[in-house]
Tab-separated table of C-alpha atoms (C1' of nucleotides) in Angstrom:
chain	number	residue	atom	x	y	z
U	1	MET	CA	-24.848	15.580	-19.002
U	2	ASP	CA	-25.731	13.000	-21.591
U	3	LEU	CA	-25.929	9.328	-20.950
U	4	ASP	CA	-22.558	8.369	-22.326
U	5	ARG	CA	-20.763	11.018	-20.322
U	6	ALA	CA	-22.598	9.886	-17.186
U	7	LEU	CA	-21.638	6.294	-17.844
U	8	MET	CA	-18.048	7.273	-18.386
U	9	ARG	CA	-17.993	9.193	-15.154
U	10	LEU	CA	-19.435	6.262	-13.218
U	11	LEU	CA	-17.353	3.592	-14.846
U	12	ASP	CA	-13.937	5.176	-14.386
U	13	ALA	CA	-10.892	3.609	-12.786
U	14	THR	CA	-12.667	3.370	-9.467
U	15	THR	CA	-15.036	0.779	-10.865
U	16	ALA	CA	-13.703	-2.737	-11.148
U	17	GLU	CA	-16.847	-4.615	-12.143
U	18	VAL	CA	-20.449	-3.868	-13.114
U	19	TYR	CA	-23.338	-6.308	-13.008
U	20	THR	CA	-24.335	-5.415	-15.629
U	21	LYS	CA	-23.342	-2.509	-17.770
U	22	ASP	CA	-26.380	-2.870	-20.045
U	23	GLU	CA	-28.760	-2.844	-17.112
U	24	LEU	CA	-27.049	0.213	-15.696
U	25	ARG	CA	-27.499	2.015	-18.979
U	26	GLN	CA	-31.166	1.066	-19.024
U	27	LYS	CA	-31.694	2.256	-15.478
U	28	LEU	CA	-30.010	5.572	-16.201
U	29	GLU	CA	-32.036	5.992	-19.356
U	30	LYS	CA	-35.267	5.275	-17.606
U	31	SER	CA	-34.409	7.627	-14.774
U	32	ALA	CA	-33.604	10.424	-17.199
U	33	LYS	CA	-36.893	9.861	-18.972
U	34	THR	CA	-39.107	9.656	-15.902
U	35	GLY	CA	-37.163	12.146	-13.821
U	36	LYS	CA	-37.108	9.649	-10.996
U	37	PRO	CA	-33.673	9.419	-9.375
U	38	LEU	CA	-32.023	6.058	-8.853
U	39	ARG	CA	-31.657	4.724	-5.343
U	40	VAL	CA	-28.013	3.931	-4.799
U	41	LYS	CA	-27.428	1.717	-1.811
U	42	LEU	CA	-24.346	1.343	0.311
U	43	GLY	CA	-24.308	-0.735	3.449
U	44	VAL	CA	-21.858	0.054	6.216
U	45	ASP	CA	-21.212	-1.792	9.415
U	46	PRO	CA	-20.860	0.559	12.341
U	47	THR	CA	-17.856	-1.422	13.500
U	48	ALA	CA	-15.070	0.948	12.491
U	49	PRO	CA	-15.742	4.568	13.369
U	50	ASP	CA	-12.724	5.789	11.394
U	51	ILE	CA	-13.591	6.170	7.750
U	52	HIS	CA	-10.474	5.762	5.643
U	53	LEU	CA	-9.442	6.131	2.028
U	54	GLY	CA	-10.584	2.591	1.309
U	55	HIS	CA	-14.160	3.419	2.325
U	56	ALA	CA	-13.784	6.726	0.527
U	57	VAL	CA	-13.405	5.062	-2.856
U	58	VAL	CA	-16.942	3.752	-2.585
U	59	LEU	CA	-18.339	6.831	-0.837
U	60	ARG	CA	-16.957	9.034	-3.573
U	61	LYS	CA	-18.596	6.759	-6.075
U	62	MET	CA	-21.872	7.385	-4.307
U	63	ARG	CA	-21.134	11.098	-4.439
U	64	ALA	CA	-20.685	10.796	-8.205
U	65	PHE	CA	-24.193	9.360	-8.455
U	66	GLN	CA	-25.488	12.173	-6.270
U	67	ASP	CA	-23.849	14.750	-8.497
U	68	LEU	CA	-25.814	13.198	-11.349
U	69	GLY	CA	-29.014	13.770	-9.396
U	70	HIS	CA	-29.516	10.368	-7.796
U	71	ILE	CA	-30.205	9.429	-4.193
U	72	GLY	CA	-27.651	7.822	-1.954
U	73	VAL	CA	-29.145	5.390	0.531
U	74	LEU	CA	-26.737	4.698	3.321
U	75	ILE	CA	-27.680	1.704	5.402
U	76	ILE	CA	-26.155	1.657	8.839
U	77	GLY	CA	-25.920	-2.023	9.597
U	78	ASP	CA	-26.769	-1.770	13.249
U	79	TYR	CA	-28.468	-5.128	13.098
U	80	THR	CA	-25.918	-6.854	10.886
U	81	ALA	CA	-23.210	-5.622	13.216
U	82	ARG	CA	-24.622	-8.085	15.654
U	83	VAL	CA	-23.779	-10.751	13.146
U	84	GLY	CA	-20.404	-9.690	11.800
U	85	ASP	CA	-19.671	-9.820	8.090
U	86	PRO	CA	-17.513	-12.853	7.368
U	87	THR	CA	-16.142	-11.186	4.260
U	88	GLY	CA	-12.384	-11.389	4.091
U	89	ARG	CA	-12.209	-12.809	7.530
U	90	SER	CA	-10.599	-15.981	8.591
U	91	LYS	CA	-12.196	-15.624	11.960
U	92	THR	CA	-15.614	-15.002	13.282
U	93	ARG	CA	-16.037	-11.314	13.944
U	94	PRO	CA	-16.946	-10.216	17.410
U	95	GLN	CA	-20.545	-9.243	17.865
U	96	LEU	CA	-21.024	-5.709	19.096
U	97	SER	CA	-23.120	-4.458	21.957
U	98	ASP	CA	-25.946	-1.978	21.467
U	99	ASP	CA	-24.032	0.885	23.038
U	100	GLU	CA	-20.991	0.341	20.886
U	101	ILE	CA	-23.119	0.179	17.779
U	102	GLU	CA	-24.923	3.383	18.598
U	103	ALA	CA	-21.747	5.300	19.321
U	104	ASN	CA	-20.082	4.016	16.179
U	105	ALA	CA	-23.054	4.842	13.998
U	106	LYS	CA	-23.010	8.380	15.281
U	107	THR	CA	-19.380	9.001	14.404
U	108	TYR	CA	-19.977	7.350	11.057
U	109	LYS	CA	-22.651	9.865	10.196
U	110	GLU	CA	-20.413	12.747	11.221
U	111	GLN	CA	-17.748	11.561	8.837
U	112	VAL	CA	-19.609	10.549	5.697
U	113	PHE	CA	-20.770	14.073	4.973
U	114	ARG	CA	-17.195	15.028	4.345
U	115	ILE	CA	-17.830	13.205	1.105
U	116	LEU	CA	-21.553	12.782	0.547
U	117	ASP	CA	-24.133	15.406	-0.384
U	118	PRO	CA	-26.492	15.674	2.601
U	119	GLU	CA	-29.291	16.907	0.371
U	120	ARG	CA	-29.354	13.677	-1.548
U	121	THR	CA	-28.599	11.187	1.199
U	122	GLU	CA	-30.973	8.948	3.088
U	123	ILE	CA	-29.649	7.231	6.155
U	124	VAL	CA	-31.469	4.212	7.506
U	125	CYS	CA	-30.684	1.505	10.013
U	126	ASN	CA	-31.372	-2.054	9.016
U	127	GLY	CA	-32.499	-2.817	12.543
U	128	ASP	CA	-35.653	-0.926	11.564
U	129	TRP	CA	-36.847	-3.881	9.555
U	130	PHE	CA	-34.901	-6.763	11.034
U	131	LYS	CA	-36.163	-6.281	14.538
U	132	GLU	CA	-39.709	-6.587	13.204
U	133	LEU	CA	-39.131	-9.996	11.640
U	134	ALA	CA	-40.570	-12.997	13.393
U	135	PHE	CA	-38.577	-16.183	13.486
U	136	SER	CA	-40.980	-17.688	10.992
U	137	ASP	CA	-40.184	-14.822	8.605
U	138	VAL	CA	-36.511	-15.552	8.977
U	139	ILE	CA	-37.077	-19.198	8.166
U	140	ARG	CA	-39.091	-18.281	5.107
U	141	LEU	CA	-36.386	-15.896	3.969
U	142	ALA	CA	-33.671	-18.458	4.605
U	143	SER	CA	-35.509	-21.030	2.532
U	144	ARG	CA	-34.786	-18.992	-0.567
U	145	PHE	CA	-31.095	-19.708	-0.323
U	146	THR	CA	-29.196	-22.957	-0.529
U	147	ILE	CA	-26.254	-23.977	1.584
U	148	ALA	CA	-24.179	-24.902	-1.425
U	149	ARG	CA	-24.670	-21.428	-2.816
U	150	LEU	CA	-23.847	-19.736	0.458
U	151	LEU	CA	-20.745	-21.815	1.012
U	152	GLU	CA	-19.516	-21.078	-2.485
U	153	ARG	CA	-17.834	-17.883	-1.469
U	154	ASP	CA	-14.094	-17.861	-0.997
U	155	ASP	CA	-14.027	-16.901	2.644
U	156	PHE	CA	-15.984	-19.945	3.625
U	157	THR	CA	-14.253	-22.250	1.184
U	158	ILE	CA	-10.925	-21.221	2.646
U	159	ARG	CA	-12.103	-21.651	6.172
U	160	LEU	CA	-13.592	-25.032	5.410
U	161	GLY	CA	-10.338	-26.054	3.757
U	162	LYS	CA	-8.392	-25.037	6.828
U	163	ASN	CA	-10.845	-26.751	9.153
U	164	LEU	CA	-11.702	-23.454	10.791
U	165	PRO	CA	-15.061	-22.847	12.388
U	166	ILE	CA	-17.944	-21.179	10.592
U	167	SER	CA	-20.843	-20.175	12.757
U	168	LEU	CA	-24.398	-20.496	11.597
U	169	HIS	CA	-25.057	-16.801	12.065
U	170	GLU	CA	-22.278	-15.927	9.637
U	171	ILE	CA	-24.038	-17.811	6.903
U	172	LEU	CA	-27.002	-15.543	7.437
U	173	TYR	CA	-25.031	-12.412	6.693
U	174	PRO	CA	-25.431	-12.389	2.899
U	175	VAL	CA	-29.097	-13.175	3.360
U	176	MET	CA	-29.524	-10.108	5.519
U	177	GLN	CA	-27.627	-7.882	3.136
U	178	ALA	CA	-29.765	-9.100	0.273
U	179	TYR	CA	-32.882	-8.374	2.260
U	180	ASP	CA	-31.639	-4.814	2.834
U	181	SER	CA	-31.658	-4.293	-0.924
U	182	VAL	CA	-35.263	-5.405	-1.092
U	183	MET	CA	-36.295	-3.145	1.784
U	184	VAL	CA	-34.760	0.022	0.367
U	185	LYS	CA	-35.718	-0.887	-3.212
U	186	ALA	CA	-32.160	-0.402	-4.365
U	187	ASP	CA	-31.473	0.330	-8.013
U	188	VAL	CA	-27.746	0.147	-7.539
U	189	GLU	CA	-25.637	-1.321	-4.804
U	190	LEU	CA	-22.092	-0.124	-4.290
U	191	GLY	CA	-19.298	-2.045	-2.647
U	192	ALA	CA	-15.740	-3.201	-3.004
U	193	THR	CA	-15.077	-6.284	-5.112
U	194	GLU	CA	-15.067	-8.414	-1.984
U	195	GLN	CA	-18.776	-7.623	-1.778
U	196	THR	CA	-19.496	-9.304	-5.112
U	197	PHE	CA	-21.132	-12.314	-3.570
U	198	ASN	CA	-23.359	-10.381	-1.192
U	199	ILE	CA	-24.425	-7.937	-3.878
U	200	LEU	CA	-25.274	-10.679	-6.324
U	201	MET	CA	-27.369	-12.310	-3.643
U	202	GLY	CA	-29.292	-9.061	-3.423
U	203	ARG	CA	-30.018	-9.194	-7.138
U	204	GLN	CA	-31.276	-12.734	-6.804
U	205	LEU	CA	-33.521	-11.995	-3.849
U	206	GLN	CA	-35.021	-8.868	-5.414
U	207	ASP	CA	-35.796	-10.910	-8.480
U	208	GLN	CA	-37.479	-13.603	-6.410
U	209	MET	CA	-39.487	-11.033	-4.516
U	210	GLY	CA	-40.790	-9.307	-7.597
U	211	GLN	CA	-38.472	-6.314	-7.736
U	212	GLU	CA	-36.299	-5.095	-10.530
U	213	ARG	CA	-32.784	-6.350	-9.951
U	214	GLN	CA	-30.206	-3.920	-8.584
U	215	ILE	CA	-27.040	-3.109	-10.430
U	216	GLY	CA	-23.857	-4.139	-8.669
U	217	LEU	CA	-21.093	-1.585	-8.996
U	218	LEU	CA	-17.868	-2.813	-7.502
U	219	ALA	CA	-14.859	-0.741	-6.625
U	220	PRO	CA	-11.344	-2.119	-6.438
U	221	ILE	CA	-9.990	-2.743	-2.982
U	222	LEU	CA	-7.462	-0.166	-1.889
U	223	THR	CA	-4.262	-1.626	-0.527
U	224	GLY	CA	-3.232	-0.404	2.901
U	225	ILE	CA	-0.219	1.803	3.437
U	226	CYS	CA	1.906	-1.156	4.450
U	227	GLY	CA	1.468	-2.529	0.997
U	228	SER	CA	0.431	-6.107	1.469
U	229	VAL	CA	-3.210	-6.272	2.464
U	230	ARG	CA	-6.251	-4.132	2.014
U	231	MET	CA	-6.638	-0.945	3.958
U	232	SER	CA	-8.319	-1.723	7.234
U	233	LYS	CA	-8.803	-0.080	10.530
U	234	SER	CA	-8.220	-3.196	12.535
U	235	ILE	CA	-4.878	-3.806	10.867
U	236	GLY	CA	-3.972	-0.177	11.354
U	237	ASN	CA	-2.609	0.343	7.843
U	238	TYR	CA	-4.996	3.099	6.967
U	239	ILE	CA	-5.267	6.793	6.273
U	240	GLY	CA	-8.394	8.176	7.902
U	241	ILE	CA	-10.277	10.968	6.195
U	242	MET	CA	-10.471	12.899	9.465
U	243	GLU	CA	-6.758	12.712	10.105
U	244	LYS	CA	-4.611	15.774	10.398
U	245	PRO	CA	-3.157	17.050	7.100
U	246	SER	CA	0.382	16.356	8.230
U	247	ASP	CA	-0.434	12.757	9.122
U	248	MET	CA	-2.284	12.174	5.892
U	249	PHE	CA	0.594	13.580	3.960
U	250	GLY	CA	3.225	11.635	5.835
U	251	LYS	CA	1.375	8.368	5.622
U	252	THR	CA	0.896	8.768	1.913
U	253	MET	CA	4.595	9.477	1.467
U	254	SER	CA	5.421	6.247	3.245
U	255	ILE	CA	3.636	3.968	0.805
U	256	LYS	CA	5.886	1.971	-1.433
U	257	ASP	CA	6.451	2.889	-5.034
U	258	GLU	CA	4.433	0.019	-6.445
U	259	LEU	CA	1.386	1.476	-4.759
U	260	ILE	CA	1.627	4.956	-6.229
U	261	GLY	CA	-0.396	4.105	-9.321
U	262	GLU	CA	-3.143	2.535	-7.281
U	263	TYR	CA	-3.426	5.515	-4.951
U	264	LEU	CA	-3.310	7.832	-7.920
U	265	ARG	CA	-6.281	6.084	-9.505
U	266	LEU	CA	-8.349	5.279	-6.441
U	267	ALA	CA	-7.603	7.929	-3.872
U	268	THR	CA	-7.177	11.144	-5.859
U	269	ASP	CA	-9.664	13.000	-8.015
U	270	PHE	CA	-7.297	13.949	-10.812
U	271	GLU	CA	-8.560	14.033	-14.373
U	272	ALA	CA	-8.170	10.722	-16.150
U	273	SER	CA	-5.721	12.281	-18.583
U	274	HIS	CA	-3.527	13.578	-15.781
U	275	ILE	CA	-3.534	10.215	-14.064
U	276	GLU	CA	-2.518	8.626	-17.311
U	277	ARG	CA	0.330	11.071	-17.762
U	278	LEU	CA	1.678	10.416	-14.280
U	279	GLU	CA	1.343	6.688	-14.651
U	280	ARG	CA	3.313	6.850	-17.855
U	281	ALA	CA	6.003	8.861	-16.100
U	282	LEU	CA	6.130	6.183	-13.426
U	283	ALA	CA	6.427	3.436	-15.979
U	284	ASP	CA	9.169	4.980	-18.094
U	285	GLN	CA	10.922	6.468	-15.055
U	286	SER	CA	11.028	9.902	-16.578
U	287	LYS	CA	10.123	11.323	-13.185
U	288	ASN	CA	11.361	10.527	-9.705
U	289	PRO	CA	8.651	8.357	-8.098
U	290	ARG	CA	9.026	10.442	-4.978
U	291	ASP	CA	7.842	13.538	-6.810
U	292	ILE	CA	4.769	11.785	-8.122
U	293	LYS	CA	4.050	10.464	-4.675
U	294	PHE	CA	4.431	13.995	-3.408
U	295	GLU	CA	1.779	15.134	-5.829
U	296	VAL	CA	-0.544	12.309	-4.819
U	297	ALA	CA	-0.098	13.104	-1.136
U	298	LYS	CA	-0.834	16.750	-1.724
U	299	ARG	CA	-3.964	15.964	-3.697
U	300	ILE	CA	-5.311	13.573	-1.085
U	301	VAL	CA	-4.864	16.163	1.649
U	302	ALA	CA	-6.488	18.787	-0.569
U	303	ILE	CA	-9.597	16.648	-1.079
U	304	TYR	CA	-10.287	16.448	2.639
U	305	HIS	CA	-8.702	19.624	3.997
U	306	GLY	CA	-8.444	22.043	1.089
U	307	ASP	CA	-5.566	23.342	-1.002
U	308	GLU	CA	-4.105	25.595	1.639
U	309	ALA	CA	-3.765	22.807	4.187
U	310	ALA	CA	-2.235	20.628	1.502
U	311	ASP	CA	0.431	23.210	0.744
U	312	GLU	CA	1.211	23.581	4.415
U	313	ALA	CA	1.449	19.834	4.915
U	314	ALA	CA	3.800	19.592	1.963
U	315	SER	CA	6.193	22.267	3.162
U	316	GLU	CA	6.086	20.899	6.692
U	317	PHE	CA	6.994	17.506	5.324
U	318	GLU	CA	9.989	18.917	3.476
U	319	ARG	CA	11.068	20.799	6.561
U	320	VAL	CA	10.902	17.800	8.882
U	321	PHE	CA	11.923	14.913	6.722
U	322	SER	CA	13.878	16.287	3.836
U	323	ARG	CA	15.816	18.730	5.978
U	324	GLY	CA	15.610	16.819	9.260
U	325	MET	CA	14.278	19.698	11.316
U	326	ALA	CA	11.840	19.392	14.185
U	327	PRO	CA	8.227	19.903	13.203
U	328	SER	CA	6.739	23.317	13.867
U	329	GLU	CA	3.993	21.732	15.884
U	330	MET	CA	4.323	18.692	18.038
U	331	PRO	CA	2.244	17.044	20.716
U	332	VAL	CA	2.780	18.421	24.192
U	333	MET	CA	3.468	16.069	27.048
U	334	THR	CA	2.950	17.413	30.524
U	335	LEU	CA	5.144	16.383	33.440
U	336	HIS	CA	3.798	16.816	36.921
U	337	GLU	CA	5.732	17.390	40.092
U	338	GLN	CA	5.457	13.815	41.224
U	339	HIS	CA	7.317	12.620	38.141
U	340	ILE	CA	10.369	14.696	38.887
U	341	THR	CA	13.087	14.378	41.511
U	342	ASP	CA	15.844	16.980	41.606
U	343	GLY	CA	14.855	18.133	38.143
U	344	ARG	CA	15.357	14.660	36.748
U	345	VAL	CA	13.143	11.934	35.369
U	346	TRP	CA	13.971	8.334	34.699
U	347	ILE	CA	13.868	7.958	30.933
U	348	ALA	CA	11.651	4.876	31.110
U	349	ASN	CA	9.017	6.886	32.948
U	350	LEU	CA	9.313	9.708	30.462
U	351	LEU	CA	8.673	7.327	27.596
U	352	LYS	CA	5.726	5.794	29.389
U	353	ILE	CA	4.214	9.211	30.033
U	354	ALA	CA	4.693	10.058	26.372
U	355	GLY	CA	2.733	6.919	25.569
U	356	VAL	CA	5.547	5.527	23.482
U	357	ALA	CA	6.205	2.559	25.727
U	358	THR	CA	3.906	0.518	27.898
U	359	SER	CA	6.530	-0.937	30.210
U	360	ASN	CA	9.963	-0.132	31.553
U	361	SER	CA	11.367	-3.069	29.647
U	362	SER	CA	10.138	-1.900	26.287
U	363	ALA	CA	11.123	1.692	27.063
U	364	LEU	CA	14.651	0.700	27.960
U	365	GLY	CA	14.723	-1.432	24.840
U	366	LEU	CA	14.214	1.709	22.799
U	367	VAL	CA	16.938	3.513	24.717
U	368	ARG	CA	19.330	0.627	24.259
U	369	GLN	CA	18.804	0.810	20.512
U	370	GLY	CA	19.612	4.488	20.407
U	371	ALA	CA	16.135	5.526	19.383
U	372	VAL	CA	15.641	8.148	22.057
U	373	SER	CA	17.013	11.658	22.160
U	374	LEU	CA	16.368	14.795	24.173
U	375	ASP	CA	16.988	18.130	22.504
U	376	GLY	CA	18.981	16.304	19.878
U	377	LYS	CA	21.212	14.473	22.343
U	378	GLN	CA	20.940	10.703	22.388
U	379	VAL	CA	19.903	9.185	25.694
U	380	THR	CA	21.928	6.205	26.920
U	381	LEU	CA	21.335	3.615	29.596
U	382	ASP	CA	24.295	4.957	31.566
U	383	HIS	CA	22.588	8.303	31.875
U	384	ALA	CA	19.032	7.138	32.203
U	385	ASP	CA	18.007	9.810	34.683
U	386	VAL	CA	17.608	12.793	32.448
U	387	LYS	CA	17.347	16.431	33.323
U	388	VAL	CA	14.126	17.942	32.055
U	389	ALA	CA	12.839	21.448	31.539
U	390	SER	CA	9.899	23.016	29.788
U	391	GLY	CA	10.373	23.361	26.077
U	392	MET	CA	12.686	20.386	25.666
U	393	VAL	CA	12.005	18.124	22.720
U	394	LEU	CA	11.820	14.382	23.150
U	395	LYS	CA	12.386	12.425	19.978
U	396	VAL	CA	11.648	8.732	19.699
U	397	GLY	CA	12.503	6.886	16.561
U	398	LYS	CA	12.552	8.819	13.342
U	399	HIS	CA	9.365	10.747	13.533
U	400	ARG	CA	7.851	10.852	16.957
U	401	PHE	CA	8.412	14.199	18.643
U	402	PHE	CA	7.104	15.505	21.940
U	403	ASN	CA	7.247	18.931	23.467
U	404	ILE	CA	7.896	18.596	27.183
U	405	GLN	CA	6.102	20.944	29.549
U	406	LEU	CA	6.534	20.995	33.318
U	407	GLU	CA	3.514	21.698	35.394
U	408	ARG	CA	4.183	24.226	38.183
G	1	G	C1'	-25.106	-40.346	19.639
G	2	G	C1'	-20.099	-43.155	18.588
G	3	G	C1'	-14.816	-42.786	17.390
G	4	G	C1'	-10.382	-39.823	16.589
G	5	A	C1'	-7.267	-35.230	16.630
G	6	G	C1'	-6.147	-30.690	18.804
G	7	A	C1'	-5.772	-25.763	22.086
G	8	U	C1'	1.808	-22.946	23.162
G	9	A	C1'	3.650	-15.663	23.333
G	10	C	C1'	0.577	-10.446	18.412
G	11	C	C1'	-0.087	-14.604	14.316
G	12	C	C1'	1.736	-19.392	12.394
G	13	A	C1'	4.500	-23.090	14.636
G	14	A	C1'	8.508	-26.362	17.432
G	15	G	C1'	8.900	-28.375	22.162
G	16	U	C1'	6.431	-34.556	25.302
G	17	G	C1'	9.730	-34.327	33.023
G	18	G	C1'	14.853	-30.374	34.720
G	19	U	C1'	19.827	-27.109	30.435
G	20	C	C1'	12.385	-23.374	28.706
G	21	A	C1'	10.730	-16.688	29.303
G	22	A	C1'	10.123	-21.316	25.681
G	23	A	C1'	13.468	-23.064	18.663
G	24	G	C1'	11.999	-21.261	13.717
G	25	G	C1'	9.075	-18.101	10.563
G	26	G	C1'	5.726	-13.916	9.929
G	27	G	C1'	4.392	-9.282	11.828
G	28	G	C1'	5.740	-5.113	14.992
G	29	C	C1'	9.423	-1.738	16.834
G	30	A	C1'	14.366	0.225	16.486
G	31	G	C1'	19.474	1.138	14.108
G	32	G	C1'	22.189	1.390	9.234
G	33	C	C1'	21.474	2.537	3.918
G	34	U	C1'	17.672	5.876	1.452
G	35	G	C1'	13.409	9.371	-1.288
G	36	U	C1'	9.975	8.876	6.259
G	37	A	C1'	9.858	4.126	-0.674
G	38	A	C1'	11.209	-0.828	-1.680
G	39	A	C1'	15.083	-4.324	-1.214
G	40	C	C1'	19.032	-5.475	1.996
G	41	C	C1'	22.051	-5.843	6.731
G	42	U	C1'	21.715	-5.606	12.231
G	43	G	C1'	19.289	-5.518	16.868
G	44	U	C1'	14.852	-6.095	19.671
G	45	U	C1'	9.898	-8.213	20.729
G	46	G	C1'	6.279	-11.121	29.062
G	47	G	C1'	7.049	-8.109	33.676
G	48	C	C1'	10.073	-5.788	37.569
G	49	G	C1'	14.955	0.968	38.183
G	50	U	C1'	18.237	-2.566	34.571
G	51	A	C1'	20.165	-7.558	38.831
G	52	G	C1'	18.638	-11.657	39.828
G	53	C	C1'	13.990	-12.681	40.560
G	54	C	C1'	8.544	-12.965	39.374
G	55	U	C1'	4.199	-14.574	36.276
G	56	U	C1'	3.215	-17.232	31.430
G	57	C	C1'	2.093	-22.670	27.325
G	58	G	C1'	-7.107	-23.260	26.954
G	59	G	C1'	-9.377	-23.633	32.565
G	60	A	C1'	-9.432	-26.166	37.480
G	61	G	C1'	-7.250	-29.770	40.430
G	62	G	C1'	-3.413	-33.787	41.169
G	63	U	C1'	1.482	-36.760	40.786
G	64	U	C1'	6.737	-35.193	41.400
G	65	C	C1'	12.414	-32.421	44.671
G	66	G	C1'	10.911	-30.302	39.837
G	67	A	C1'	5.409	-29.939	34.862
G	68	A	C1'	4.269	-26.484	28.547
G	69	C	C1'	5.466	-31.808	28.835
G	70	C	C1'	2.514	-37.156	33.137
G	71	C	C1'	-2.782	-38.103	35.474
G	72	U	C1'	-8.158	-36.492	36.395
G	73	C	C1'	-12.166	-33.373	35.403
G	74	C	C1'	-14.016	-29.095	32.661
G	75	U	C1'	-14.386	-25.557	28.348
G	76	C	C1'	-13.707	-24.796	23.193
G	77	U	C1'	-12.408	-26.341	17.979
G	78	C	C1'	-11.729	-29.699	13.890
G	79	C	C1'	-12.184	-34.561	11.341
G	80	C	C1'	-14.643	-39.373	10.412
G	81	C	C1'	-19.106	-42.376	11.187
G	82	A	C1'	-24.615	-42.093	12.230
RNA sequence: GGGGAGAUACCCAAGUGGUCAAAGGGGGCAGGCUGUAAACCUGUUGGCGUAGCCUUCGGAGGUUCGAACCCUCCUCUCCCCA
C-alpha cells in the first residue's frame, strides 16, 4: 500500500483532527524506509469495563494502523485511574481502589481483542513507571507545566466559571498522560477530540525531553443512543461491543434519525462510497430513514458477531417489533414455592423478582399505567394477585419480556 | 489567617415555623401517536399489600405543641481580602 493510500485510510471520516498531517506523512515515510513500525499509543482508564461503540471508533483506528504494519501500544491507566480524568466532567471523578482497577483492567483486555490484532499489540500499565517516581521527580515534572496552560482547557474553565471545585490532583492528569507518551516513545497518540489538550501536552513534553513529537490523531466523539450527549457507560446511553446481537440491533434502531449519518460514518465499516450514497439518500429523502438505519444496525452487529448473527438479529427485530410478536428467546425468571400462595403471586412481587421494579410502589405504578401484561392480558390493580404457571410470558412496557418458570 | 455566601429528592432549583413527601424545570419510566425514530399529548417519579401511616431537606445536638425553615457545634464547597 503506497503512502497516499495509507494516509487516506487513516484520515477517513473517523478522524476529526490531525496534529499535524505533514508530520504524520513524514513519520509514515520514515517508517516505510527504515522498516521500523510506528508506535501508536492509546491510553485507557480501567474505569469502565464495558467497551462501547464510542471506544471502538478509536480502537478501530488503532487496528487500521496495525493492518498497515504498525504497533499498537495500549496503556492501561491503572495509576491514572487513581486520579480520575477531568475531561468532560463537571465533577471530580471518584478514585478507584486497587482491586477495582485490577478487575476492570482484566475485562478490558478481554474485550479489546475483539477489535485489535493481538500480534501487534503491546499492553502496559502506567503504574509501572509512576510508582517508581519519587516526589522530587514529580515536582521536577510538574515544573515543566504552567498553571495558566493547564487551566486553559474547557473543562476547568467551565468549572471555574461555575465556582465548582477543582482538586489539585486533577490538574496533574494531563501531566501524567503526557509522561506516558514519553515513556512508551509514542509516535502517534489516538484519542477522541476531547483528548486534544492532553495529547498536545504529550507533544510538548516529548519535545522538552528530547524526543520526536508524537502525532495527535483525534476521532470525533460518538453521540450516545439517546442523542444528546456522548456515548458513555456511566450515562447508560451506550451500545457495548460484547452485547447480544439482538440488543445491539435494537439499540441501534432506537437512535433518532439525525444520528443515522454519524453512526454510519463512525460505527460501521462500509466503504466510503457506500456511506456517501446512503447519506445522500438520507438527505434527499429518497429512502425511508428506517431502512437505512436497518442497514446500519445490521452492519454494526455483523462487525462484532458476524453476518449470520446480524441476519438473525434483523429478522428477530422484524418479528418482535414490526409484527408485535413475542421474541423467540426471552430471559427466564424463576419463581420458587415461597413466592406462591394458591397458585397466585402478587403482581408487585412478580415485578420485583423480574428485576423490573425495586419497590412495591414503583411496581404498582407500572401496573396502574397499564404497562404490565401476562400472556397478553393486561394486569390491573383490581386483580393484582395473578395466577401463574410455567411458560407464561410477563411483558412490561413495550419490550421487556420474561418467561416465567415455576420451581418444583 | 480575616470577611462573606452556600449545602434541599437522580440533576438543577423554589421553599425561611404548621396547609411540605416538599413548587417549577431537566432526566427517567409508562400510556397514546409512530418506523421500538423524532416531535407532540398524557400520566408517573421516597417507602409500606394499595389505607392511612412511616422515614427524608449536609451531620450531631437544642428551642417549640409543631422545624427543610429558628439556635449551637461539626463537616464540606465557593467568593473576596492577605
